[in-house]
Coordinates of C-alpha atoms and ligand atoms in Angstrom, one line a residue:
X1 CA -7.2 -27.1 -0.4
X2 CA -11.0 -27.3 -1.3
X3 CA -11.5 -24.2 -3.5
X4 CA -14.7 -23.6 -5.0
X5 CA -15.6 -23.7 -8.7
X6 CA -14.6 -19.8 -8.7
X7 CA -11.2 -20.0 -7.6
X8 CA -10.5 -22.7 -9.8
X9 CA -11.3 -19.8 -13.3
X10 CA -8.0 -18.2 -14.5
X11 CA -7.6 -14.8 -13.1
X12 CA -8.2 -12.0 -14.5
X13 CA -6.2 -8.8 -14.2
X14 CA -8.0 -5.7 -12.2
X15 CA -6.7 -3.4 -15.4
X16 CA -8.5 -5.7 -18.3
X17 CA -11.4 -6.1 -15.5
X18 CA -12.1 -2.3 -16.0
X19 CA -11.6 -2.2 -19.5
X20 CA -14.2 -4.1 -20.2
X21 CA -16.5 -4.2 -17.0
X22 CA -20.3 -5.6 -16.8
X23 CA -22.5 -5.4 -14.3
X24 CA -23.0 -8.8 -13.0
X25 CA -20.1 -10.6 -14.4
X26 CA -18.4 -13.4 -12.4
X27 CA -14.4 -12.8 -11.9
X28 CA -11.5 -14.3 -10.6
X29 CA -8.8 -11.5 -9.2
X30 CA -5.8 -11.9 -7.5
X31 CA -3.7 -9.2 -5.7
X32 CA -2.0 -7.8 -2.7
X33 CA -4.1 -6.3 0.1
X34 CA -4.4 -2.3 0.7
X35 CA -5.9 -1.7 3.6
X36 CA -8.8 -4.2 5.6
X37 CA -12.1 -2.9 7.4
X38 CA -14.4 -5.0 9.3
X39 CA -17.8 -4.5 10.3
X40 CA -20.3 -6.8 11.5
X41 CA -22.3 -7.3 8.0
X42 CA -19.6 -6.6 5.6
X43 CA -16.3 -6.5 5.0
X44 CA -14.0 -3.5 3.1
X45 CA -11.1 -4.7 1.0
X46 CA -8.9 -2.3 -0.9
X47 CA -6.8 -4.6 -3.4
X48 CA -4.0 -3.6 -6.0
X49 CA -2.5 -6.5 -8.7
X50 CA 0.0 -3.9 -10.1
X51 CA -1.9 -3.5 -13.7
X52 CA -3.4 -0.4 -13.2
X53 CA -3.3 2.7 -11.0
X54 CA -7.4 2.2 -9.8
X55 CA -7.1 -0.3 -6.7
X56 CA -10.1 -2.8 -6.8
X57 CA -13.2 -2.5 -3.7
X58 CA -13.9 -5.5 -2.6
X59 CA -16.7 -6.3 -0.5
X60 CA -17.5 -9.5 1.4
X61 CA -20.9 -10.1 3.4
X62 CA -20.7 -11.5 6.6
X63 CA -23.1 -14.5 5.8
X64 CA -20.7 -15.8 3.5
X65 CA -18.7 -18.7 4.2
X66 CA -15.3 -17.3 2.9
X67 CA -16.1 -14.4 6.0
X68 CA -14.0 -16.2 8.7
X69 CA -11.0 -16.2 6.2
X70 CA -10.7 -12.4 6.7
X71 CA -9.3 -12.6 10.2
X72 CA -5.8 -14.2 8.6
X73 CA -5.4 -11.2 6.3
X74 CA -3.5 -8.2 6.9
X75 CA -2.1 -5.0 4.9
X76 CA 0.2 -6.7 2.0
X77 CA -1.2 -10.4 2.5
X78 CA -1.9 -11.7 -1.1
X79 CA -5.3 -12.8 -1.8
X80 CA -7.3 -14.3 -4.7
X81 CA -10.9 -13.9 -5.0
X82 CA -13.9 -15.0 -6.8
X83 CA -17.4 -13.2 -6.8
X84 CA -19.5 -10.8 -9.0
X85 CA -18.5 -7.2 -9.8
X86 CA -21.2 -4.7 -9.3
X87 CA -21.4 -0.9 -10.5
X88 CA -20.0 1.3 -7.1
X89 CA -22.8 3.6 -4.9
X90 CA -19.9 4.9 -3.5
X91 CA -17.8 7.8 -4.2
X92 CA -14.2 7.0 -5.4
X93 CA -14.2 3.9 -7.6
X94 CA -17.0 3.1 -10.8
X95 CA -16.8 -1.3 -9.8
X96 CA -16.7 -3.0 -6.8
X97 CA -16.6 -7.2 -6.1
X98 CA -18.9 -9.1 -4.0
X99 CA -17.0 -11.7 -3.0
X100 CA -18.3 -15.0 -2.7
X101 CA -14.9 -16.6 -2.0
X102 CA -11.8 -16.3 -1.5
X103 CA -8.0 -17.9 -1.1
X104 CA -5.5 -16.4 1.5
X105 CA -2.2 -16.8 -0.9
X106 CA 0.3 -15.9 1.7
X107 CA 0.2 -13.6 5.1
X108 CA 2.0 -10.5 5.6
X109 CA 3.8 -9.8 8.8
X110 CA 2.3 -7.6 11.3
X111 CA 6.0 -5.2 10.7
X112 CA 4.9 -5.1 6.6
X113 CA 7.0 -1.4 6.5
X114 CA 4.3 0.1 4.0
X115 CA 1.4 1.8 5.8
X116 CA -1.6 3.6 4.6
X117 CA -0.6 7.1 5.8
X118 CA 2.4 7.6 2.5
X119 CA 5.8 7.4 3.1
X120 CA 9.0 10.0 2.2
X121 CA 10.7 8.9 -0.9
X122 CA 14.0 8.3 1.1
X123 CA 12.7 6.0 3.1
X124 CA 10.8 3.9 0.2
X125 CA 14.8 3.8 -1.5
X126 CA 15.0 1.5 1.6
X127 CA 12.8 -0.8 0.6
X128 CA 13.4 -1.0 -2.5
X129 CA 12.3 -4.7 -2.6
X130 CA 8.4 -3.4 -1.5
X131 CA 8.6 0.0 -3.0
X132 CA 6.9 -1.4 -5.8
X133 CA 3.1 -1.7 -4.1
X134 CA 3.1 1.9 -3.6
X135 CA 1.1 4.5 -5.3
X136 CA 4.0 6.5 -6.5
X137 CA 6.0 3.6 -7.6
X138 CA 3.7 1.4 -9.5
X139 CA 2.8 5.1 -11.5
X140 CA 6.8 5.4 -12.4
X141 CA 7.4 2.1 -13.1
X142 CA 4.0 1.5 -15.6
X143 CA 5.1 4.3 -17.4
X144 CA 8.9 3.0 -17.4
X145 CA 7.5 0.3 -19.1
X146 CA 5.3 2.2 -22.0
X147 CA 8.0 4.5 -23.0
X148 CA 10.4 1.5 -23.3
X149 CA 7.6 0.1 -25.5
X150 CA 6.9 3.6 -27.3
X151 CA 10.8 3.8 -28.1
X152 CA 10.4 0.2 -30.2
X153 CA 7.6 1.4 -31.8
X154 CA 8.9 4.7 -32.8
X155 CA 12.2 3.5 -34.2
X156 CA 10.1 -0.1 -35.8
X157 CA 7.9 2.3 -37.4
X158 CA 10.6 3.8 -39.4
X159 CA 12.6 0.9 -40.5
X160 CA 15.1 1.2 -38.0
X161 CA 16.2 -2.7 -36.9
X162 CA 17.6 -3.4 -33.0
X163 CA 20.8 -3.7 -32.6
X164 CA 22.2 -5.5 -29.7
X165 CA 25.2 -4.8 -28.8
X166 CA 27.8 -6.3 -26.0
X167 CA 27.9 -5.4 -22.4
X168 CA 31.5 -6.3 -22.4
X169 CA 34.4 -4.5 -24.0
X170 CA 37.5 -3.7 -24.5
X171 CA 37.1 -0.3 -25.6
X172 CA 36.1 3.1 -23.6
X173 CA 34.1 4.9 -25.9
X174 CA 33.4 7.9 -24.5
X175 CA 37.2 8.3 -23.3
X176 CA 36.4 9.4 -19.9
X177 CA 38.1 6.5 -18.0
X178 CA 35.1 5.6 -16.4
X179 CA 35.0 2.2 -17.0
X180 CA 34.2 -1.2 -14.4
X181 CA 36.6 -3.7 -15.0
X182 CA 35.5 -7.3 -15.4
X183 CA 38.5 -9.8 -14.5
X184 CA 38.2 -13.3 -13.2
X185 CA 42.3 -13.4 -12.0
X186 CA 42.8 -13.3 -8.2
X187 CA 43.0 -9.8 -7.0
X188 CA 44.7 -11.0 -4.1
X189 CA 47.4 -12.5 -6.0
X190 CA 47.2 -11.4 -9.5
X191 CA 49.7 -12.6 -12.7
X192 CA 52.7 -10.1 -12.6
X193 CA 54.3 -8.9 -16.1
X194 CA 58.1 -7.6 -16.3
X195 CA 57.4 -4.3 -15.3
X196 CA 55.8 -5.8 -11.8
X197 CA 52.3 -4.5 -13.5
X198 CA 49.3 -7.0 -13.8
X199 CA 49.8 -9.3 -16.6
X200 CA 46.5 -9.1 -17.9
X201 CA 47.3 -11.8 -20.9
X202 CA 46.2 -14.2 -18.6
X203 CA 42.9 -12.6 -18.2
X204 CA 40.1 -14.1 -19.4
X205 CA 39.9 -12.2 -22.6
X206 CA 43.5 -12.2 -22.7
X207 CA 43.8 -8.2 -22.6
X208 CA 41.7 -5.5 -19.8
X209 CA 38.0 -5.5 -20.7
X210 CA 35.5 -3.9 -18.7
X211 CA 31.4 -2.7 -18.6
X212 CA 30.4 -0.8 -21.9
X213 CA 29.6 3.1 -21.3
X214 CA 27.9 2.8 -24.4
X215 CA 27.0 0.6 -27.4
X216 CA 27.9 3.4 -29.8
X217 CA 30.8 2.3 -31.6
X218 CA 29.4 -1.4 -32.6
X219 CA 26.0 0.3 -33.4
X220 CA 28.4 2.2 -35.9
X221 CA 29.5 -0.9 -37.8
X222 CA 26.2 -2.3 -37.8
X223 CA 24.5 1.3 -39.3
X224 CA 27.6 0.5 -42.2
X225 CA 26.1 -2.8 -42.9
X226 CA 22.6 -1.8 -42.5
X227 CA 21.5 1.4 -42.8
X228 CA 19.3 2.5 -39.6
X229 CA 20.0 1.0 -36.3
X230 CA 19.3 1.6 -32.3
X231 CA 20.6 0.0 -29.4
X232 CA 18.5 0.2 -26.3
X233 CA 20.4 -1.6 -23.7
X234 CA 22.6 -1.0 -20.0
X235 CA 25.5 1.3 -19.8
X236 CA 28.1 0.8 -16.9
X237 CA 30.0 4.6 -15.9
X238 CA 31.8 4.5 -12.9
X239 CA 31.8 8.3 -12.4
X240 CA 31.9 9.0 -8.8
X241 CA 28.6 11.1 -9.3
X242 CA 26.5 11.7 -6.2
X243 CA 23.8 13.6 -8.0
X244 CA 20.3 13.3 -8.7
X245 CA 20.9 12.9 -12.5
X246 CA 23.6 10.0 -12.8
X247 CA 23.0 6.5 -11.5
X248 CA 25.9 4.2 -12.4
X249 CA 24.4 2.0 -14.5
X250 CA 21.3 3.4 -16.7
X251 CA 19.7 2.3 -20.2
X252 CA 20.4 4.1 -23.1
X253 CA 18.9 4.6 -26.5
X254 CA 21.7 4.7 -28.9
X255 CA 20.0 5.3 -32.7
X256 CA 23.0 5.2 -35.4
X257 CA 22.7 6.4 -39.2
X258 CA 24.4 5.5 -42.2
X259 CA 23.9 9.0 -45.1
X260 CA 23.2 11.3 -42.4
X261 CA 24.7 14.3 -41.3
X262 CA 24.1 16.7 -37.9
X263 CA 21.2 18.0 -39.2
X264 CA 19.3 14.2 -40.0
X265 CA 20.5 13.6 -36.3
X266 CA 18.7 16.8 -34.6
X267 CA 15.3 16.4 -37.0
X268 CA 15.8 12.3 -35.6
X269 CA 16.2 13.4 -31.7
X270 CA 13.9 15.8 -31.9
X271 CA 11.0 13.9 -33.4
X272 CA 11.5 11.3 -31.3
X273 CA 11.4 13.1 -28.0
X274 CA 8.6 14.6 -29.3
X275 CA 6.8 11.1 -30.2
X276 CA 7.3 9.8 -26.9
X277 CA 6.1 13.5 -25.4
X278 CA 2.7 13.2 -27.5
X279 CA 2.2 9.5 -26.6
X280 CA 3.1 8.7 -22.9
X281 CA 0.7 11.4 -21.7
X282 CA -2.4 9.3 -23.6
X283 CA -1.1 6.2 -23.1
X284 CA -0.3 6.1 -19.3
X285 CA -2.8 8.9 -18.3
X286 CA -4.1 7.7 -15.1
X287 CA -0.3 7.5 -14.2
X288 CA 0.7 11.0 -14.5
X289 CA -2.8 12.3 -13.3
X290 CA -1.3 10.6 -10.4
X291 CA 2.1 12.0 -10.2
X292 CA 1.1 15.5 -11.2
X293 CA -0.9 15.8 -7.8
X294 CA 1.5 14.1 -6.0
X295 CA 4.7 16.0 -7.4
X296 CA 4.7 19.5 -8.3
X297 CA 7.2 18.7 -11.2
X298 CA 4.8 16.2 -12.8
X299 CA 3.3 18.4 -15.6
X300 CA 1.3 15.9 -17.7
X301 CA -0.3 19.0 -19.7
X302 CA 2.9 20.3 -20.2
X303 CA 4.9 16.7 -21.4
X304 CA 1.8 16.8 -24.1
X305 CA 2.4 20.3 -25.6
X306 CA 5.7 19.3 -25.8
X307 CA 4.9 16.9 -28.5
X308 CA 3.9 19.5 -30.8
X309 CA 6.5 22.2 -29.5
X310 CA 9.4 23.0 -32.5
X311 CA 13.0 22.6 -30.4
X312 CA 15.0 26.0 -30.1
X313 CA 18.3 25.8 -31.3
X314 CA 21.5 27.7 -30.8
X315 CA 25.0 26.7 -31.2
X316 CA 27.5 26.2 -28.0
X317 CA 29.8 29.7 -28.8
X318 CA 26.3 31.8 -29.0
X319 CA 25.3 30.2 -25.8
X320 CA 28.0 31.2 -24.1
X321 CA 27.6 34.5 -25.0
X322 CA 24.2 34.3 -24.4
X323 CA 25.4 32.6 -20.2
X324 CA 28.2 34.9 -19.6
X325 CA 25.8 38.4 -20.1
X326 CA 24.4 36.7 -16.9
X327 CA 27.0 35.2 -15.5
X328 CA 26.4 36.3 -12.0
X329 CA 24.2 34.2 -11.6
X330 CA 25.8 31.5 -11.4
X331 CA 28.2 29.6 -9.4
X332 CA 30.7 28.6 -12.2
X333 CA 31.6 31.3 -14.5
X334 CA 30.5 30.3 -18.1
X335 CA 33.6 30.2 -20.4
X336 CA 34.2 29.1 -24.2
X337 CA 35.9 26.1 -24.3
X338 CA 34.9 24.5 -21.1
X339 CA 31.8 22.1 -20.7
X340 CA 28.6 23.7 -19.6
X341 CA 27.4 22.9 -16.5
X342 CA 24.0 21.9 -15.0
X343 CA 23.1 25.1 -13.6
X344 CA 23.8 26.5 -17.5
X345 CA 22.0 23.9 -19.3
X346 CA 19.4 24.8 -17.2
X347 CA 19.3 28.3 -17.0
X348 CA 19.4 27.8 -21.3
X349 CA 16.3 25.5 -21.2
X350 CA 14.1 27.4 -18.5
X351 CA 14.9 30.9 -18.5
X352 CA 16.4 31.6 -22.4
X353 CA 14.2 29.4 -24.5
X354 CA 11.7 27.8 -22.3
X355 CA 11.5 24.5 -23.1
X356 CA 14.3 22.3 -25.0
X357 CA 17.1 23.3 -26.6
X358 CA 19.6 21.6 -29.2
X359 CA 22.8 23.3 -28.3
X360 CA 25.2 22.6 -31.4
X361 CA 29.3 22.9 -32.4
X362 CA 31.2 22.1 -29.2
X363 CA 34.8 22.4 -28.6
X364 CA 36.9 19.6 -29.9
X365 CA 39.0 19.4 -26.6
X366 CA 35.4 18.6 -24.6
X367 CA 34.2 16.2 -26.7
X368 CA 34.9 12.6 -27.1
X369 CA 37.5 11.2 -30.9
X370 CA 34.5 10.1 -32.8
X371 CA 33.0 13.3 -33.3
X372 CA 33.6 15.0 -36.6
X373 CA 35.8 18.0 -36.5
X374 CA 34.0 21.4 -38.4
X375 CA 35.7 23.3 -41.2
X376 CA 36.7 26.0 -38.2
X377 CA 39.0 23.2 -36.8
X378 CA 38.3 24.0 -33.4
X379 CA 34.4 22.5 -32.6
X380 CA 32.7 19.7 -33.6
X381 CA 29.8 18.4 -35.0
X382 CA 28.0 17.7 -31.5
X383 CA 24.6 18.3 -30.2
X384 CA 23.3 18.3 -27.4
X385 CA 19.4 18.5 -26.2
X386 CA 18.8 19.9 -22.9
X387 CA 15.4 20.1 -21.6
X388 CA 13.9 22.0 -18.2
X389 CA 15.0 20.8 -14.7
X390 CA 17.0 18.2 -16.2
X391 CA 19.7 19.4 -18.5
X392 CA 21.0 17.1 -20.8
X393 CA 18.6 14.8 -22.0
X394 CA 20.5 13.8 -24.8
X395 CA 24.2 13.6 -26.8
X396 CA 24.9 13.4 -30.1
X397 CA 27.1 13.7 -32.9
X398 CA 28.0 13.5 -36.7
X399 CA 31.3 10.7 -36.7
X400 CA 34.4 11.6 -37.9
X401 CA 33.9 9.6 -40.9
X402 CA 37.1 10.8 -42.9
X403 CA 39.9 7.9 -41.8
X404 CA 42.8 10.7 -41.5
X405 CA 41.0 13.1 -39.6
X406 CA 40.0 10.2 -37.6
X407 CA 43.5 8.3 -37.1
X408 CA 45.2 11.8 -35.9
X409 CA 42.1 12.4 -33.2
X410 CA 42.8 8.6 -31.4
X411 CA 47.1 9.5 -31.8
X412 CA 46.5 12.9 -30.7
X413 CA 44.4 12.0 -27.1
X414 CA 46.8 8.7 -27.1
X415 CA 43.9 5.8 -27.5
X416 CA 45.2 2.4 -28.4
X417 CA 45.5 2.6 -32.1
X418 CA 45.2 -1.6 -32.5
X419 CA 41.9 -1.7 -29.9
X420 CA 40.3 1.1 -32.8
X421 CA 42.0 -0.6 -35.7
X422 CA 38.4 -2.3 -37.0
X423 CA 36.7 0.8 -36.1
X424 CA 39.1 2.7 -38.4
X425 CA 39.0 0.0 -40.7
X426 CA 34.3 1.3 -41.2
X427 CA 36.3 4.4 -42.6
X428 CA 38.6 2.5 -44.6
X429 CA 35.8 0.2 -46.4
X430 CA 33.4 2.1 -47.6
X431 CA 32.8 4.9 -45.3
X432 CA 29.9 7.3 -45.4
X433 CA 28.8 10.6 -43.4
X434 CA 26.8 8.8 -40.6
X435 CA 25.4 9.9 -37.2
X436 CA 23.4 8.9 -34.3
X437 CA 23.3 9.8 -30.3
X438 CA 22.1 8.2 -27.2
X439 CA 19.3 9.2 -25.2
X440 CA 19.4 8.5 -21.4
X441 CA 16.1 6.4 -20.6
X442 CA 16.2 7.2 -16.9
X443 CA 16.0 10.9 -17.3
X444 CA 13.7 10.7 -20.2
X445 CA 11.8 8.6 -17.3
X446 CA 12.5 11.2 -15.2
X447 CA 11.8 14.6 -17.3
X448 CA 8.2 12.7 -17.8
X449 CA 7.1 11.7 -14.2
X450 CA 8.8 14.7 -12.2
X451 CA 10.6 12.8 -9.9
X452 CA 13.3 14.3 -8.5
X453 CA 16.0 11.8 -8.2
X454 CA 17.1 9.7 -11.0
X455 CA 17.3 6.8 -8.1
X456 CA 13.2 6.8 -7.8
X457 CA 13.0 5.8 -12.2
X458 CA 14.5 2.9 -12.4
X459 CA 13.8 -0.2 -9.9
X460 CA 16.9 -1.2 -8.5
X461 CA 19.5 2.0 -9.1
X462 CA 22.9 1.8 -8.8
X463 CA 25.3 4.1 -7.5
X464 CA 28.2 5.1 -5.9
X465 CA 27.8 2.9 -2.2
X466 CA 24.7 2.3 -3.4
X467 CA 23.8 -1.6 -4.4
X468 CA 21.5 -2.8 -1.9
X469 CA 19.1 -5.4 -3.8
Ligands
4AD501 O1 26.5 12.2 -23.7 P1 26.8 10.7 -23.5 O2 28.0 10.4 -22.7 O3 26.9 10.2 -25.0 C1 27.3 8.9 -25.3 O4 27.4 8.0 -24.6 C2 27.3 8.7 -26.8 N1 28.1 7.5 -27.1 C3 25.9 8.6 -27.4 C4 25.9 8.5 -28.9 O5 26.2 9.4 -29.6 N2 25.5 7.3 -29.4 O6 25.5 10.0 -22.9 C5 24.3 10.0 -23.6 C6 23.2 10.3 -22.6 C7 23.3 11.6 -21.8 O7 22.8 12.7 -22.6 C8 22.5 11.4 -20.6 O8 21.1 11.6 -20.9 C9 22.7 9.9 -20.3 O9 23.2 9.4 -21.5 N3 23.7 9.7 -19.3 C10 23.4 9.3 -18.0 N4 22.3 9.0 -17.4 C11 22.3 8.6 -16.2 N5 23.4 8.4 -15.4 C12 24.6 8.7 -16.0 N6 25.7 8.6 -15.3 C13 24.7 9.2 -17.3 N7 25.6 9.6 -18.2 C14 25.0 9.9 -19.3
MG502 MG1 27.0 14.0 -23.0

């Protein structure tokens, strides 16, 4: 193709265009196409390149060569274009391009599913492939991005080092059961032992190994050899959770810390929440200007005071007390030594303390082995943080760091002593008080942008039925 001396410049994007804007200056842009309206004398071009929220104007005088090109272009064709951006008369945008060429990169069909009029949110998880170019979606997924970036930074900043631990394991951490299992035998025709079970020796680890539900107890042995870790990675639960708050596979931020106790792993999750609360809100603010007027639970105002809001805190057996004086209104009955539920963690969060909420000392018998048992023998030293319309943002713990304690927890629920045997072995070699807890990065994502569903935060969720691209 013949393009012109414009075409040929590198691009560059519409975001750093507007950061630094001139009147007059020559530019290259690429993107995918809006919306089209032609006139006689001029052309209207609304263009988007996914860096920024602020689509790009472009206009295109009928005199110019590049005019007749127009006619192949339809909403979601991709286009490059060369020519001067001016300051905007109009209302709406501050720049606009005059073409003066441009390059048809590919056609769109005339069925592209994404039309101007907005779309429901259910019908956008159905084209998950496009959702992407939308308003909405490009807004979630920018600030997906900066929080990932603002968790590094926050953690980098205080001498904490990345961790990276494996997606495949032969251990269930949490002790829930809720594992994937990762085989290559023939399921038709699998190895059979004595007992007429599967014979998984011939596996390809040799033993069952499945999906990590978290990186936890290798972010342990790596806080024992140096110091301050995180993991920031997938987790695989195969909880048959149909609900707007579990996806079946979700990141999570797993921090781990060698000479720290409960109360170093509350003033940790707390500042850090309240790091990413005080940044996102400058850092993506076209973004959640956005959402908030498109979603009555985007509260960018709120998400900032946040930042400078001190958590409440109250411990598990208090809260209870505090849930059953009320506990009409709910649909399960509150009850000391069974696991709150959503409706409670919420009720906690909006109504009792209005905003979040470390909830502290859970039973033993709700909790997973790791967690280290208090004096009282019958709670541990847990925390959770719940925060509005979400519930549990985040879960924590102090680790049962004395070997004992620890070695009657995994006989007691029945784990498989030898699978544990090198994590017992961090308590046999130098153990130390440590603790750490995991933050789940799609509510976080989710808390922040006020979407609904925990489907609409990450690109491509996962979930029960649910695996469609
Ligand atoms: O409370 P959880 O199960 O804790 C752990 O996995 C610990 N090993 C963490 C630690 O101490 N290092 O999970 C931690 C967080 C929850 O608070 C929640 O935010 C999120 O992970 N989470 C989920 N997010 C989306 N979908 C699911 N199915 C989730 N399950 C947990
Ligand atoms: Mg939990």
């Amino acid at each position: 193709m013949n393009l012109s001396k414009g075409l040929k410049m590198h691009r560059i994007r519409v975001k750093a265009l507007f950061d630094g804007a001139e009147q007059g200056q020559p530019v290259k842009v690429a993107g995918w196409v809006k919306s089209k309206r032609v006139s006689k004398k001029f052309a209207f071009l609304v263009i988007n390149d996914g860096s920024c929220q602020t689509d790009l104007q472009v206009i295109v005088d009928s005199d110019k060569e590049c005019f007749a090109k127009l006619e192949s272009i339809g909403t979601g064709s991709s286009v490059s274009m060369f020519g001067e951006l001016r300051k905007s008369p109009g209302k709406g945008q501050a720049w606009e391009l005059h073409a003066s060429d441009l390059e048809v990169l590919g056609e769109s069909s005339s069925d592209y599913p994404l039309q101007k009029k907005g779309h429901s949110l259910e019908f956008l998880r159905e084209i998950g492939h496009l959702r992407g170019r939308t308003n909405t979606f490009g807004a979630v997924y920018r600030v997906r991005n900066r929080l990932s970036f603002l968790v590094h930074q926050f953690f980098q900043g205080r001498g904490f080092l990345w961790a990276h631990t494996p997606i495949l394991t032969a251990s269930d951490c949490e002790g829930a059961g809720e594992l994937f299992k990762v085989t290559t035998l023939d399921l038709a025709n699998p190895p059979r032992n004595d007992e007429g079970g599967v014979d998984f020796s011939n596996d390809f680890f040799g033993k069952p190994t499945h999906l990590t539900v978290s990186g936890q107890l290798n972010a342990e042995s790596m806080a024992l050899s140096l110091g301050d870790v995180y993991t920031f990675g997938p987790t695989f639960r195969a909880e048959n959770s149909n609900t707007t708050r579990h996806l079946s596979e979700f990141w999570m931020i797993e921090p781990e810390m060698a000479f720290a106790n409960l109360r170093d792993d509350m003033l940790l999750a707390e500042e850090f929440l309240r790091y990413l609360f005080a940044n996102i809100v400058n850092d993506c603010g076209d973004e959640l200007e956005f959402l908030g007027k498109m979603y009555p639970d985007c509260d960018p105002q709120g998400i900032e005071n946040m930042g400078s809001k001190n958590f409440a805190r109250v411990s598990y057996t208090d809260a209870i007390k505090e849930l059953s004086a009320v506990s009409s209104k709910f649909e399960f009955e509150p009850a000391w030594g069974v696991d709150l539920q959503t409706e409670h963690e919420k009720y906690l969060t909006e109504q009792v303390f209005s905003g979040p909420v470390i909830v502290t000392d859970y039973p033993k018998d709700i909790k997973a082995f790791y967690m280290k048992s208090n004096p009282d023998g019958k709670t541990v030293a847990a925390m959770d943080v719940l925060v509005p319309r979400i519930g549990e943002i985040i879960g924590g713990s102090q680790r049962e760091d004395c070997y004992d304690a620890l070695l009657d927890r995994v006989n007691g629920l029945d784990l498989p002593v030898e699978d544990l045997r090198w994590y017992l072995d961090l308590r046999s070699y130098g153990g130390c008080p440590h603790a750490g807890f995991g933050l789940g990065f799609e509510r976080l994502v989710q808390y922040v942008t006020g979407m609904v569903n925990i489907r609409d935060v990450i690109p491509f969720p996962r979930a029960p039925k649910v695996i469609p691209f």
